[in-house]
Coordinates of C-alpha atoms in Angstrom, one line a residue:
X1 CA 164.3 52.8 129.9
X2 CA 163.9 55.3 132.2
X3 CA 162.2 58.2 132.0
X4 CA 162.2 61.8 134.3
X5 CA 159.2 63.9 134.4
X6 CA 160.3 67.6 135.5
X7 CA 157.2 70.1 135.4
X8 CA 157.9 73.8 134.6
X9 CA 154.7 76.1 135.4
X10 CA 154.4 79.6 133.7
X11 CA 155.7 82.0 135.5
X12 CA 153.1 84.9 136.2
X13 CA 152.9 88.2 134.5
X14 CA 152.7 91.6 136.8
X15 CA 151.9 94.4 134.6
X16 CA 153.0 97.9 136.5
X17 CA 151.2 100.4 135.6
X18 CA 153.4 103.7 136.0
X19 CA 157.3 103.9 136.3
X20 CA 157.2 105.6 139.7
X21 CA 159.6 104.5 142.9
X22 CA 157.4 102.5 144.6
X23 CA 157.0 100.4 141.1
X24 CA 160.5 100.3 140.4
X25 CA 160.8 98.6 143.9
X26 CA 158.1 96.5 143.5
X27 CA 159.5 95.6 140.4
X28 CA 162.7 94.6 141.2
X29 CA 161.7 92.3 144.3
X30 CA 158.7 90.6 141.9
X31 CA 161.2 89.8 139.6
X32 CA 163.1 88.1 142.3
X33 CA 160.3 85.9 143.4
X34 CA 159.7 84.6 139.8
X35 CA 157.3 87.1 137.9
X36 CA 157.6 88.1 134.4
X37 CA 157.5 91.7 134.3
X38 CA 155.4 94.4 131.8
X39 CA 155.6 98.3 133.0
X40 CA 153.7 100.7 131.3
X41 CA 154.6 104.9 131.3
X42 CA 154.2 107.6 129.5
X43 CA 157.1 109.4 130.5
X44 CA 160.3 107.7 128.4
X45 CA 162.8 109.1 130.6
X46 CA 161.0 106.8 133.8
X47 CA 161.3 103.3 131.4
X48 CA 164.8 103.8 131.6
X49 CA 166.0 99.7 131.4
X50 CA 168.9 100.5 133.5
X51 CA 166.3 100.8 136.4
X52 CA 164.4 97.5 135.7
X53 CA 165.7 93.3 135.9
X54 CA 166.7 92.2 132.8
X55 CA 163.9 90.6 130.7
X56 CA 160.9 93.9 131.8
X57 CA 159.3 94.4 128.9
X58 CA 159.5 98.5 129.1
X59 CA 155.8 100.1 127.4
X60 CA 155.4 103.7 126.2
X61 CA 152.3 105.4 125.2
X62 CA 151.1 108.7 124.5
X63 CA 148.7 108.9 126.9
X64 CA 148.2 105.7 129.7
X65 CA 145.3 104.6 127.6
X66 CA 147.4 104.2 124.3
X67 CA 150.2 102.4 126.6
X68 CA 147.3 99.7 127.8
X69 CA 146.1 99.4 124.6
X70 CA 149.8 97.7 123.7
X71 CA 149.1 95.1 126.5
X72 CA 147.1 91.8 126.2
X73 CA 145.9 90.8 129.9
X74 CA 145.0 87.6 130.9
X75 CA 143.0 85.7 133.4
X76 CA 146.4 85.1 134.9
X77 CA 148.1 88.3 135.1
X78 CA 148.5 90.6 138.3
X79 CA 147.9 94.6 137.7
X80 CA 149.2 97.0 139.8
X81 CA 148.2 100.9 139.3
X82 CA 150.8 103.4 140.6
X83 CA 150.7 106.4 139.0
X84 CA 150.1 109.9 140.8
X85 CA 148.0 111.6 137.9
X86 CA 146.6 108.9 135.3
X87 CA 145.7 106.3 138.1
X88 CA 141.8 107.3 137.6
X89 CA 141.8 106.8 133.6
X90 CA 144.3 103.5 134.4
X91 CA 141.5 102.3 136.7
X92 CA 138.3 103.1 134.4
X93 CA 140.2 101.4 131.6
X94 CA 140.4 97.8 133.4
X95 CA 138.0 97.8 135.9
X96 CA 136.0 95.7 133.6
X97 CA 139.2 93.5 132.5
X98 CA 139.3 90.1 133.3
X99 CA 142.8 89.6 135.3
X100 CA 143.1 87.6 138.8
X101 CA 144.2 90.9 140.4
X102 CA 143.9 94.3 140.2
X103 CA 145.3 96.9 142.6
X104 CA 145.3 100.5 143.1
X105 CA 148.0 102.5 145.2
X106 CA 146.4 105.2 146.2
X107 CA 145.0 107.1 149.6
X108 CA 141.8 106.7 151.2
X109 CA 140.7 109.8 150.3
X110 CA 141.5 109.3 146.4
X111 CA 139.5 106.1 146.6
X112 CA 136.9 106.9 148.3
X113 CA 136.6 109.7 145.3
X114 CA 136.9 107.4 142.4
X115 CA 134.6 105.1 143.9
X116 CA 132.1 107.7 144.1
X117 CA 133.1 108.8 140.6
X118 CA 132.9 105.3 139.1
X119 CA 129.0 104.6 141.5
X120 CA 128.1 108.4 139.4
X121 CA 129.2 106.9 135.7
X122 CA 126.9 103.8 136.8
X123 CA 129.7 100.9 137.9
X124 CA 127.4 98.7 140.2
X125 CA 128.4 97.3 143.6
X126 CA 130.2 94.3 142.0
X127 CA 131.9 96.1 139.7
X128 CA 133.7 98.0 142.0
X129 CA 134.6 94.8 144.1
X130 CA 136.7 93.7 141.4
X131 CA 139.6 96.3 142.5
X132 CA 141.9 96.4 145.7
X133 CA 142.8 99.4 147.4
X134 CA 144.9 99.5 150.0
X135 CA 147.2 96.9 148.4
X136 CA 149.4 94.8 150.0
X137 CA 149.5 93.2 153.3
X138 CA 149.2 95.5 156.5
X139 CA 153.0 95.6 157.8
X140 CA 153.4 99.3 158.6
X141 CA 155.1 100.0 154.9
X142 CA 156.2 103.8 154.8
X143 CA 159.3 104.0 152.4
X144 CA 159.3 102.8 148.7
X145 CA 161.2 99.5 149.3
X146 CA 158.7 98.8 152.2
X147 CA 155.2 98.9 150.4
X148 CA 157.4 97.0 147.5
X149 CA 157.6 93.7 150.2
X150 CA 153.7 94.9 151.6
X151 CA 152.5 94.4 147.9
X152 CA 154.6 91.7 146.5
X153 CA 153.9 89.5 149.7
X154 CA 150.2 89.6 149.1
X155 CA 150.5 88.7 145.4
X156 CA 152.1 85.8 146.9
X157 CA 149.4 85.2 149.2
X158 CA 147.1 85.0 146.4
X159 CA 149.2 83.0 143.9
X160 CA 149.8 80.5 146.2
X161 CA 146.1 80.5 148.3
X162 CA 147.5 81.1 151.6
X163 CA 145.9 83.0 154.4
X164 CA 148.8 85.0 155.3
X165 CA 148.5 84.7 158.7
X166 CA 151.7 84.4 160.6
X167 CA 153.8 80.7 160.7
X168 CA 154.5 80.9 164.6
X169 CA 151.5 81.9 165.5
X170 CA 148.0 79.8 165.2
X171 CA 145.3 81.7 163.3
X172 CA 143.8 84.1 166.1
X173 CA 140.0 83.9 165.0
X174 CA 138.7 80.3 163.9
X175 CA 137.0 81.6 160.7
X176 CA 133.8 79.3 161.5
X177 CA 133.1 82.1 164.1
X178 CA 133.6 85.4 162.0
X179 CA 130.9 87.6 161.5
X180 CA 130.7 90.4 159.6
X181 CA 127.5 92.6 160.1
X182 CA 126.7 95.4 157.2
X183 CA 125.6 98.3 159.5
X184 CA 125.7 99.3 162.8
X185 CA 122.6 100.8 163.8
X186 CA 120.4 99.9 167.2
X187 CA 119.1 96.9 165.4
X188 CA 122.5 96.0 164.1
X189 CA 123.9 96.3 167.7
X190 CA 121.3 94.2 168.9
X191 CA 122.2 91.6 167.0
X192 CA 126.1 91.9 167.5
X193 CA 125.8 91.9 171.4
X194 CA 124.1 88.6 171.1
X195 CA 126.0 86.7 168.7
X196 CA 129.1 88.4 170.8
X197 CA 128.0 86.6 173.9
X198 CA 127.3 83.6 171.7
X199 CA 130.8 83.3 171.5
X200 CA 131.4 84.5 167.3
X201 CA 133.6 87.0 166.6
X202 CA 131.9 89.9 165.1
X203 CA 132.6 92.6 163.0
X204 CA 130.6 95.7 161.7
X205 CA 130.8 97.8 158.5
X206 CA 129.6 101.6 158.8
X207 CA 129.5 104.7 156.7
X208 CA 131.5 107.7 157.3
X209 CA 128.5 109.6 158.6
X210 CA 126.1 107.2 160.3
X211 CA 122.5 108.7 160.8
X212 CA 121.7 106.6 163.6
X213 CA 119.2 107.6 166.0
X214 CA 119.8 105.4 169.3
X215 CA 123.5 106.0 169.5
X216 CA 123.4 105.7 173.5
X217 CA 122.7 101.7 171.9
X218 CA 124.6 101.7 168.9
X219 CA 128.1 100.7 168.4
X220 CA 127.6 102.9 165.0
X221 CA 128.6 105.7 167.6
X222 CA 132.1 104.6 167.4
X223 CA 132.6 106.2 163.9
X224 CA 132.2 109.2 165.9
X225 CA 133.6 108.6 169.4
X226 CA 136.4 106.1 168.3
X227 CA 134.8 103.4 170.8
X228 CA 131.2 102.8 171.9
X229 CA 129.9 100.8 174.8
X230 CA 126.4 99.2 175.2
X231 CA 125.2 96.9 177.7
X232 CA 128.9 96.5 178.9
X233 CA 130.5 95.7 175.3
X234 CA 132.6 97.5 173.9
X235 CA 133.2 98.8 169.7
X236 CA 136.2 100.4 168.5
X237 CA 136.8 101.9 165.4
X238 CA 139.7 100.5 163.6
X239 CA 140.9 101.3 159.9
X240 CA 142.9 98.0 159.5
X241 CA 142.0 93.8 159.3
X242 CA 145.5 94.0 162.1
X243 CA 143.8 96.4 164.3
X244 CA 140.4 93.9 163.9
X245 CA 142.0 91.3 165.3
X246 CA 143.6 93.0 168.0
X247 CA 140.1 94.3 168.9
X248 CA 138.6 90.9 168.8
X249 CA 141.3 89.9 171.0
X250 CA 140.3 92.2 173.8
X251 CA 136.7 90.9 173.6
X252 CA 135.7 94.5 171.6
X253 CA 133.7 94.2 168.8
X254 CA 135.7 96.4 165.5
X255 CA 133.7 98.8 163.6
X256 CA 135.0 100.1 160.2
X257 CA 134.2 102.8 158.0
X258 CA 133.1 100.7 155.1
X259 CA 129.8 101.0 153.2
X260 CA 130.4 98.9 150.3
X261 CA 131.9 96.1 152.0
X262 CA 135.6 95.4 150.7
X263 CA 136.8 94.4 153.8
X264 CA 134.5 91.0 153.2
X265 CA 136.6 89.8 150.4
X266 CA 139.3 89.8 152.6
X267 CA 138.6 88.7 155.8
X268 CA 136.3 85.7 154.0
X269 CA 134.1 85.8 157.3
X270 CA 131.5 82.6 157.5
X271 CA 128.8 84.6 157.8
X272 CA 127.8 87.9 156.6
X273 CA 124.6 90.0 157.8
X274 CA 122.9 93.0 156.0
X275 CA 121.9 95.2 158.8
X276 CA 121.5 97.9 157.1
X277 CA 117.7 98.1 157.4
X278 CA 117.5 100.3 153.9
X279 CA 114.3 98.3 152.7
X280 CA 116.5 97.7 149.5
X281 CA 119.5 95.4 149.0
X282 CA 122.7 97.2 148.6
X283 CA 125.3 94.9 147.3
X284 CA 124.9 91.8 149.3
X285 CA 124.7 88.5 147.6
X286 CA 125.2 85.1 148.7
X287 CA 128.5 84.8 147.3
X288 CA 129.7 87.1 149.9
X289 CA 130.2 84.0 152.6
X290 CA 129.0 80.3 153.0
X291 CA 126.2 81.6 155.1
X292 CA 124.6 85.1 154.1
X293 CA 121.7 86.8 156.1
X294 CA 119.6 89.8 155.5
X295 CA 117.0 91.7 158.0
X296 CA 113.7 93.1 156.4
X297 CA 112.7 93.9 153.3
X298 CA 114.4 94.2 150.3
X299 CA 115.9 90.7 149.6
X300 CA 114.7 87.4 148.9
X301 CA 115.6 83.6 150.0
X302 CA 117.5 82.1 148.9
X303 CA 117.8 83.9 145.7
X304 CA 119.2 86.7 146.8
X305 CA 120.7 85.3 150.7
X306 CA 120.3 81.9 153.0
X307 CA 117.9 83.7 154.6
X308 CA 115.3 87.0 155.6
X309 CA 114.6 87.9 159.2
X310 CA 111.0 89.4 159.5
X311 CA 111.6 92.7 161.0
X312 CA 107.8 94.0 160.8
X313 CA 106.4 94.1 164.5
X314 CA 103.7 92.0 165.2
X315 CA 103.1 88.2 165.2
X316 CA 106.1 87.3 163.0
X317 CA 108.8 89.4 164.5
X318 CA 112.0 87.6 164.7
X319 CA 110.9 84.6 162.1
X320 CA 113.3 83.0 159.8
X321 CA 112.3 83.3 156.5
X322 CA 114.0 80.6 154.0
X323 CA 111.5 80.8 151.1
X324 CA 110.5 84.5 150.1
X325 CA 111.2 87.6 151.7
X326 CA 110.1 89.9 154.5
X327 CA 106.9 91.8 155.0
X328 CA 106.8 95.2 153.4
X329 CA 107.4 98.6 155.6
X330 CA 104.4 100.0 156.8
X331 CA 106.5 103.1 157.3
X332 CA 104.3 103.2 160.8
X333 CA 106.6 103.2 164.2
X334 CA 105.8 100.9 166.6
X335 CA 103.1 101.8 169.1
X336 CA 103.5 103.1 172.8
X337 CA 100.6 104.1 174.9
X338 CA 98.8 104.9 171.1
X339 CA 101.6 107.0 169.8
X340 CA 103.3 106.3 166.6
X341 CA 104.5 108.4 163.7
X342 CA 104.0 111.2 167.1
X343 CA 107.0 110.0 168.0
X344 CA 109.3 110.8 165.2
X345 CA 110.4 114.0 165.4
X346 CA 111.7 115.0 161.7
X347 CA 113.7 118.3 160.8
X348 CA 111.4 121.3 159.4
X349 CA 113.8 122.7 157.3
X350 CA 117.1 121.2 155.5
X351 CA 120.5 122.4 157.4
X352 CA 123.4 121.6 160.2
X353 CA 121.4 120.2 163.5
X354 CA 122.8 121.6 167.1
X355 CA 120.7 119.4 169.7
X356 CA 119.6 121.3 172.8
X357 CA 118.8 118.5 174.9
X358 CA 121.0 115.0 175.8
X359 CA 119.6 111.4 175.1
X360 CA 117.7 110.3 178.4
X361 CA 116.2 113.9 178.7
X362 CA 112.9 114.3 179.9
X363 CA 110.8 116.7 177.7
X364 CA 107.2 118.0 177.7
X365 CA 105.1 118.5 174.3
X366 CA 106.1 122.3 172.9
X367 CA 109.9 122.2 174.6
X368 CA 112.8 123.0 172.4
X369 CA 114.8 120.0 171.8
X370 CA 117.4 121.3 169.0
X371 CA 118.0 123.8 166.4
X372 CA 118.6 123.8 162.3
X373 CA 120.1 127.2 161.6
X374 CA 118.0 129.5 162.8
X375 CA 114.6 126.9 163.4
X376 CA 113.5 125.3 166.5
X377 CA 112.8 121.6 166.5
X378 CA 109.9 121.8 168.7
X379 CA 108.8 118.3 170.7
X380 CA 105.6 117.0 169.6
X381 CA 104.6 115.4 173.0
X382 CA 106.0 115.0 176.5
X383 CA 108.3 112.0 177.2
X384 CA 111.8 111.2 176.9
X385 CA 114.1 111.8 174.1
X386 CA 115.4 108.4 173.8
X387 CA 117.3 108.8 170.5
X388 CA 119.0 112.1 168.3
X389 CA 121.2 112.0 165.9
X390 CA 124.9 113.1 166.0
X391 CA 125.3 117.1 166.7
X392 CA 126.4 118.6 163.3
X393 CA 125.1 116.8 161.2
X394 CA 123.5 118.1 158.0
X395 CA 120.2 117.2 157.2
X396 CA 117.1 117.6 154.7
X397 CA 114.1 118.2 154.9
X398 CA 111.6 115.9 156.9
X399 CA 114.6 113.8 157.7
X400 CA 114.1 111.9 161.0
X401 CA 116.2 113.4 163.6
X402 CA 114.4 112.5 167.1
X403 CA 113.1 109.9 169.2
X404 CA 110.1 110.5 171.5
X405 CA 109.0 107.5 174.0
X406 CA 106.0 109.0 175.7
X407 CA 106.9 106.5 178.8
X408 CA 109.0 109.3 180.0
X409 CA 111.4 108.0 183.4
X410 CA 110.0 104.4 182.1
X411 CA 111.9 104.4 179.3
X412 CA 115.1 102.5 179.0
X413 CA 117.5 104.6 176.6
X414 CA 120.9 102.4 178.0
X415 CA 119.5 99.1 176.7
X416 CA 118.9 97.8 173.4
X417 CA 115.0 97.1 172.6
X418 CA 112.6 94.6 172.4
X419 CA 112.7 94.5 168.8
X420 CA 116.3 93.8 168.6
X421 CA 115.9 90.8 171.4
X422 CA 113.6 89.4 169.0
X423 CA 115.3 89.8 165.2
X424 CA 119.1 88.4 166.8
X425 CA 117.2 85.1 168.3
X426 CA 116.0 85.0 164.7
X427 CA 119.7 85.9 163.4
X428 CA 121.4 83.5 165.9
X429 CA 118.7 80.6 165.0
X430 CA 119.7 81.1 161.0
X431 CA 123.0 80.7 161.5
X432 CA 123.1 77.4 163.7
X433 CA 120.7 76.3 161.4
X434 CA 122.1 77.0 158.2
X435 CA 126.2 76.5 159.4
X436 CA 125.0 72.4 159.8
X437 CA 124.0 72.3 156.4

């Protein structure tokens, strides 16, 4: 007797939610590349089934909510929300479902928005992890049919756990060396320019508005300038993982706008680095990358990370901490020539800043160095001003605005510091340490 053994797998379900063109494109080429189909509407006309491949299971509701009530989702499915006015109550509805995708079509602006809304209703960092935006894969999609291939080639991607990357072409960054760095502040560019010269690809996540005092040393200036240079590297800003690459290709180190860290999940670096020097932990966890590092306080190895760098001057500056976390903020600036809070010029009043004075100026103690409105920031005492935030931007009251170094033409405001040095020997030591392991 013989016998043939011929295995059939499921075929997966993509559930569409909205009847738009872009789904009805994205419909019609999923169903080509084997997926069982479920589109949801509340507009009958749009589930017309003359516009869908035979065997779409066509779902009407009242309102979006009533049409996903109708739907059973599995671990297995796909979800894909495309629809111009219920996207956000689509979204709040299965942000906590268990499915192996969800995506939202939508602009950067709109997301940006409902992130904010979601953060406000009290969605933590990991909740809003578990949602893609952009979807698809980065191919320069305009029309309808073209974000319909973009889309359906990175449900693909996933289904089958591929990279991606392109056949004829070896991967262009050995993923052993990518780094992605949460903030890109002074100390955060510190620590990039060394594990740059180390020979790892790095990567840095910003904000929209960095607050950053040393921008003549941080690649954080980029978010403003497009590029940034220190110490004879170069940052660009870039708004795609393509454009990353590119970057890293030109020896430039890429800079994002992206506090809450999506881009992590997709570029799956090998090591990931909170930079963000908040004194609190603000989403990262070790299940970020194989190897996950925090500087200062706020975290705890390796409960929360691999490991802590101490970031508290002093004795322990630069340590590797693998049990237990960093020393607490004094909130005292380091001392030079016996100054220290003297140095840190804060705004008097809330309001837009208009600096009157560049970075590497020389002031003496009572000179004007910007105004808030219709308030002078006066200097405290003579030296340099060797740091001041970005012109324009708004800030509150007692915020910290200024840098003083009371070294005057001593001071080095084209160089990262000391303090830097030290915590990215501590970073770079972590990392060879902890990638053996």
């Amino acid at each position: 007797m013989k016998v043939f053994i011929d295995v059939c797998s499921c075929r997966p379900t993509l559930i569409l939610v909205g009847a738009g063109h872009v789904n009805r494109c994205v419909a019609s080429l999923a169903h080509q590349t084997g997926f069982a189909l479920k589109v949801l509407d509340t507009h009958p006309a749009s589930l017309n089934p003359e516009n869908y491949p035979e065997g779409c299971v066509l779902i009407h509701g009242q309102t979006m909510v009533e049409a996903l009530d109708k739907v059973q989702i599995t671990p297995q499915d796909y979800v894909i929300i495309a629809t111009n006015h219920e996207d956000y109550c689509a979204l709040e509805h299965l942000i906590d479902c268990d499915c192996r995708y969800l995506g939202l079509l939508a602009s950067k602006r709109k997301v940006r928005h409902f992130r904010n809304q979601l953060r406000e209703q009290g969605y933590n960092q990991q909740q809003l992890q578990r949602w893609h935006s952009p979807v698809g894969l980065d191919i320069g999609a305009e029309t309808p049919a073209e974000i319909a291939v973009s889309v359906v080639a990175e449900l693909l991607k996933i289904q089958h756990k591929r990279p991606g990357s392109v056949l004829a072409e070896d991967v262009r960054v050995n993923p052993d060396k990518l780094v992605i760095i949460r903030g890109a502040g002074d100390l955060a560019s510190g620590v990039a320019l060394r594990l740059h010269r180390a020979g790892f690809k790095v990567v840095m996540l910003e904000c929209e508005h960095p607050t950053v005092i040393r921008r003549t040393v941080a690649f954080a200036s980029a978010v403003f300038e497009k590029t940034s240079c220190v110490e004879g590297i170069r940052a660009r800003l870039v708004d795609s993982p393509a454009q990353a690459f590119e970057a890293l290709e030109n020896q430039e180190i890429p800079v994002f706008i992206d506090p809450d860290g999506i881009l992590i999940s997709k570029l799956k670096p090998h090591f990931v680095i909170d930079a963000i020097l908040a004194k609190k932990n603000c989403g990262t966890h070790k299940k970020m990358a194989p190897v996950t590092l925090a500087l200062g306080p706020g975290f705890k190895a390796p409960e929360d990370v691999s490991g802590v760098i101490e970031t508290q001057r002093g004795h322990h500056l630069g340590q590797v901490i693998y049990q237990g976390s960093a020393q607490e903020d004094t909130g005292v600036p380091g001392n030079i020539l016996g100054f220290t809070h003297q140095r840190v010029v804060r705004s008097p009043i809330a309001g837009t800043i208009t600096p009157c004075v560049e970075i590497g100026t020389v002031v003496k103690e009572g000179d004007c160095i910007a105004n808030i409105g219709d308030c002078r920031v006066i200097a405290p005492i003579s030296g340099m001003v060797r740091g001041m935030i970005q012109p324009g931007s708004a800030v509150s009251k007692d915020f910290k605005i200024a840098d003083i170094d009371p070294r005057g033409e001593k001071a080095d405001y084209t160089t990262v510091s000391d303090k830097a040095r030290a915590i990215s020997g501590g970073v770079l030591e972590a990392m060879l340490n902890l990638a053996q392991n």
